[in-house]
Amino acid sequence: MENRPLEYDYTIAKMFMLTTIAFGIVGMLIGVILAFQLAFPGLNLMLGDGLAEYTNFSRLRPLHTDAVIFGFTLSGVFATWYYVGQRVLKVSMAESKLLMTLGKLHFWLYLAVVVAVIVSLFAGVTTSKEYAEFEWPIDIAVVVVWVLFGMGIFGLIGIRREKSLYISVWYYIATFLGIAMLYLFNNMEIPTFFATSPSGESGIGAWYHSVSMYAGTNDALVQWWYGHNAVAFGFTVPIVAMIYYFLPKESGQAIYSYKLSLLSFWGLMFVYLWAGGHHLLYSTVPDWMQTMGSIFSVILILPSWGSAINMLLTMKGEWQQVAASPLIKFMVLGSTFYMFSTLEGPIQAIKSVNAIAHFTDWIVGHVHDGVLGWVGFMIMAALYHMAPRVFKREIYSKSLMAAQFWIQTLGVVLYFTSMWIAGITQGMMWRAHDEFGNLAYSFIDTVTVLHPYYAIRGVGGLLYLVGFLMFAYNIYKTMSSRPVEERELQNASPMGA
Amino acid sequence: MGIAELQAYGYFVLTFFLVVALYGYIYHLYTKKRDASGVDYESYSNMALKDDIDDTPVSALSDEKVPVEGKKK
Ligand code: HEM
Ligand code: HEM
C-alpha cells in the first residue's frame, strides 16, 4: 500500500460533479416551469389552490435563480477547482490529510446549506434582495463554507511543486476573493430581534428575520454593486478559469497568447467593479455614477474579448477539431456566446438603449444567452472532459453528446431571439404615446402581444433541459461502464480517434 | 477644500495610477520575452499541457519535492 505511485485524488471533485448535475436539473426544471407559467398563467395553480403558495411564479423565481447560481454554477466551480487545482500545481490531495478533511467538510456543509436554502425559500423566508435572499443564519453558514473553500485553495497552493501559478489558478483565487468581499458587504444585516419599536417593545418578528444595514439609494447601490459583480465573479471569472484549462487540454494546443491572458485578467479586475451602476440607470443614484457605470461597461468589452479571442485563436489551424469533437464544439460556442453577451451587455448599458431595455424581456434574453450559452456550455464541457479521467472510463456516447449539442444550441437560440423580440416590443409599446402624451397601450395589450414569444421561450428552455438530461444520462452511463486503462486516457483525448 | 473635492482628486490620482500601472505591465510583458529571472511567459502554457503528477514542473519550487515514483511524500 505504501508503494503505490502517487496519483491525483479526485474524491472531492467527483462529489461536486454529482451536485452540479443534480442542482442543474432542479434549477433548470424550475426555470422551464417559470417560463411556461409566464406563457400560461393557469400553471401557477398547477397543483391546485391549496398548494398555490408553493407553485406560484414569485415563490419559484428565487428558487430558480439561486439553484442555478449557487447550486449548479458554484458546484461546477468547486468540482473543476478540485480537479484543475491539483493538476496545474502538480500536487495531489492525497498528500495532505488536512486538505482532504477540509475538502470533505466543504462539500457536506455546502450541501447542508443548499438544502437549507431550498427549504427556506420554498417556505417563503427571504430577505427579498435579488441573489442574496438568504436570511442571516444561512449567510453565516455560507461564510463558513466559503472560508473552507479558501483554505482548500491556499492550502493546495502552499504545498505545490510548480513554482508559478497557472492562469486558471489566478482566476480561481479572484473568484474566492471577489465573492467573499461582495457577499460580506451586501449581506450586512441586523436581526429584527435586536430592534426596538418606537413604543419600546423589542424582540419583534421571527428570530431568523433581518433588515439590511443600508437603506434607500445606498441599499440599491450596494445591492447592484453585489449583483453585477456576482455576474463578474460567479458567471465570468471562474468560467474563464475553466476554459483556460480545459480548451488547451482538450485540443492539445497551447494558449494562443499567455501574455494576453495575464493582461485580460488585470483588465477584467480593474474594470468590472465600476460597471455595476448600469443596473440603476434613471434611478435615484447620482447621475455621475450612472454615467460612470455606462462608460466602464463599454470599456469592459476589451478585457472580455481579450479572453474570448485568445480562446478562439488557441484553435488557430486546428479548426478541424471543432468539426470532429462535440466537446470542443461546446467550448468554442461557449466562448462565442461569451463574446456575444459581453457585446450585448455594453449596448444595453448605454443610457438611451437602457431606456427601452430596462424592465423588459430583453434583459432576460441577455441573461440567458450568457448563462445558457456560456456558463452552462462551459460547465458541461468541463465535466465531460473530467468524467473519463476521474472515473477512468470512456465517455459513454459521443453521438449522444453531439445530439445534445445541437438540441441545446437550438434551445438557446430560441430563448434569446424570442426574448429580444418580446423585450423590444414591450419597451416600444410602453413608451408609445399620442400627440397629447397619452399612453397608446395599456399593460394588458403588451401581455397579449407577447404571448407567442413566451411560448417560444418555454420551448427553447425545454429543449435546453432535455439536452441537460441527456448530459446527465451520458455521465451516469460513463460512471457505470467498463473501466479502461488510465494510460489510454491520459494522453489521447477520449474524443480523438 | 471640502471632503468631496478631496475624494475627487483622490479618485483621479488612483485611476491615473492604475492606468499607468496597467500600461507599464503591458510594456513589461511585451518588450521582454524573458523577464529578469529568465522566464518566458508563453512557456507557462505547459503548466496545463504537461500536468501529470510525474511530469517535470515548468519551474519546480524546489528540487527535492519532485515526487519519486513509488513513494508517497
Ligand atoms: C461586458 C460585459 C457585460 C455588460 C456591460 C453587461 C451589462 C448588463 C446590463 C446593462 C444589464 C441590464 C441592467 C438593467 O437594465 O436592468 C445586465 C443585466 C444582466 N446581465 Fe449583463 N452584461 C455583461 C455581461 C454579462 C454576462 C457574461 C452575463 C452572464 C453570464 C451577464 C448576466 C447578467 C444578468 C444575470 C443580468 C440581470 C440582472 C438582474 O436584473 O437581475 N451579463 N447586464
Ligand atoms: C432550462 C433553462 C432555463 C429556463 C427555461 C429559464 C427560465 C427563466 C425564467 C422564466 C426566468 C424569469 C424571467 C422573468 O422574470 O421574466 C429566469 C430568470 C433567471 N434565470 Fe433562468 N432559465 C433557465 C436556465 C438558467 C440557467 C442555467 C441560469 C444560470 C446559470 C439561469 C439564470 C437566471 C437568472 C440569473 C435569472 C434572473 C434574471 C433577471 O432578474 O433579469 N437560468 N429564467
XYZ file of C-alpha atoms in Angstrom, chain A residues 270-271 274 288 292 295-296 299, chain B residues 6-24:
27
model
C -9.779 46.732 -12.954
C -12.889 47.468 -14.968
C -17.044 50.033 -11.611
C -22.246 60.765 -12.414
C -19.507 56.018 -14.906
C -18.615 54.135 -19.597
C -16.972 51.306 -17.714
C -14.656 49.597 -21.755
C -10.556 65.660 -1.909
C -12.379 62.494 -2.899
C -12.497 63.651 -6.493
C -8.746 64.320 -6.582
C -8.060 61.049 -4.821
C -10.218 59.212 -7.318
C -8.436 60.830 -10.235
C -4.977 60.058 -8.850
C -5.936 56.449 -8.176
C -7.359 55.971 -11.667
C -4.321 57.612 -13.216
C -2.010 55.402 -11.192
C -3.871 52.241 -12.188
C -3.831 53.198 -15.861
C -0.075 53.834 -15.732
C 0.440 50.558 -13.893
C -1.605 48.630 -16.450
C 0.212 50.100 -19.434
C 3.528 49.589 -17.669
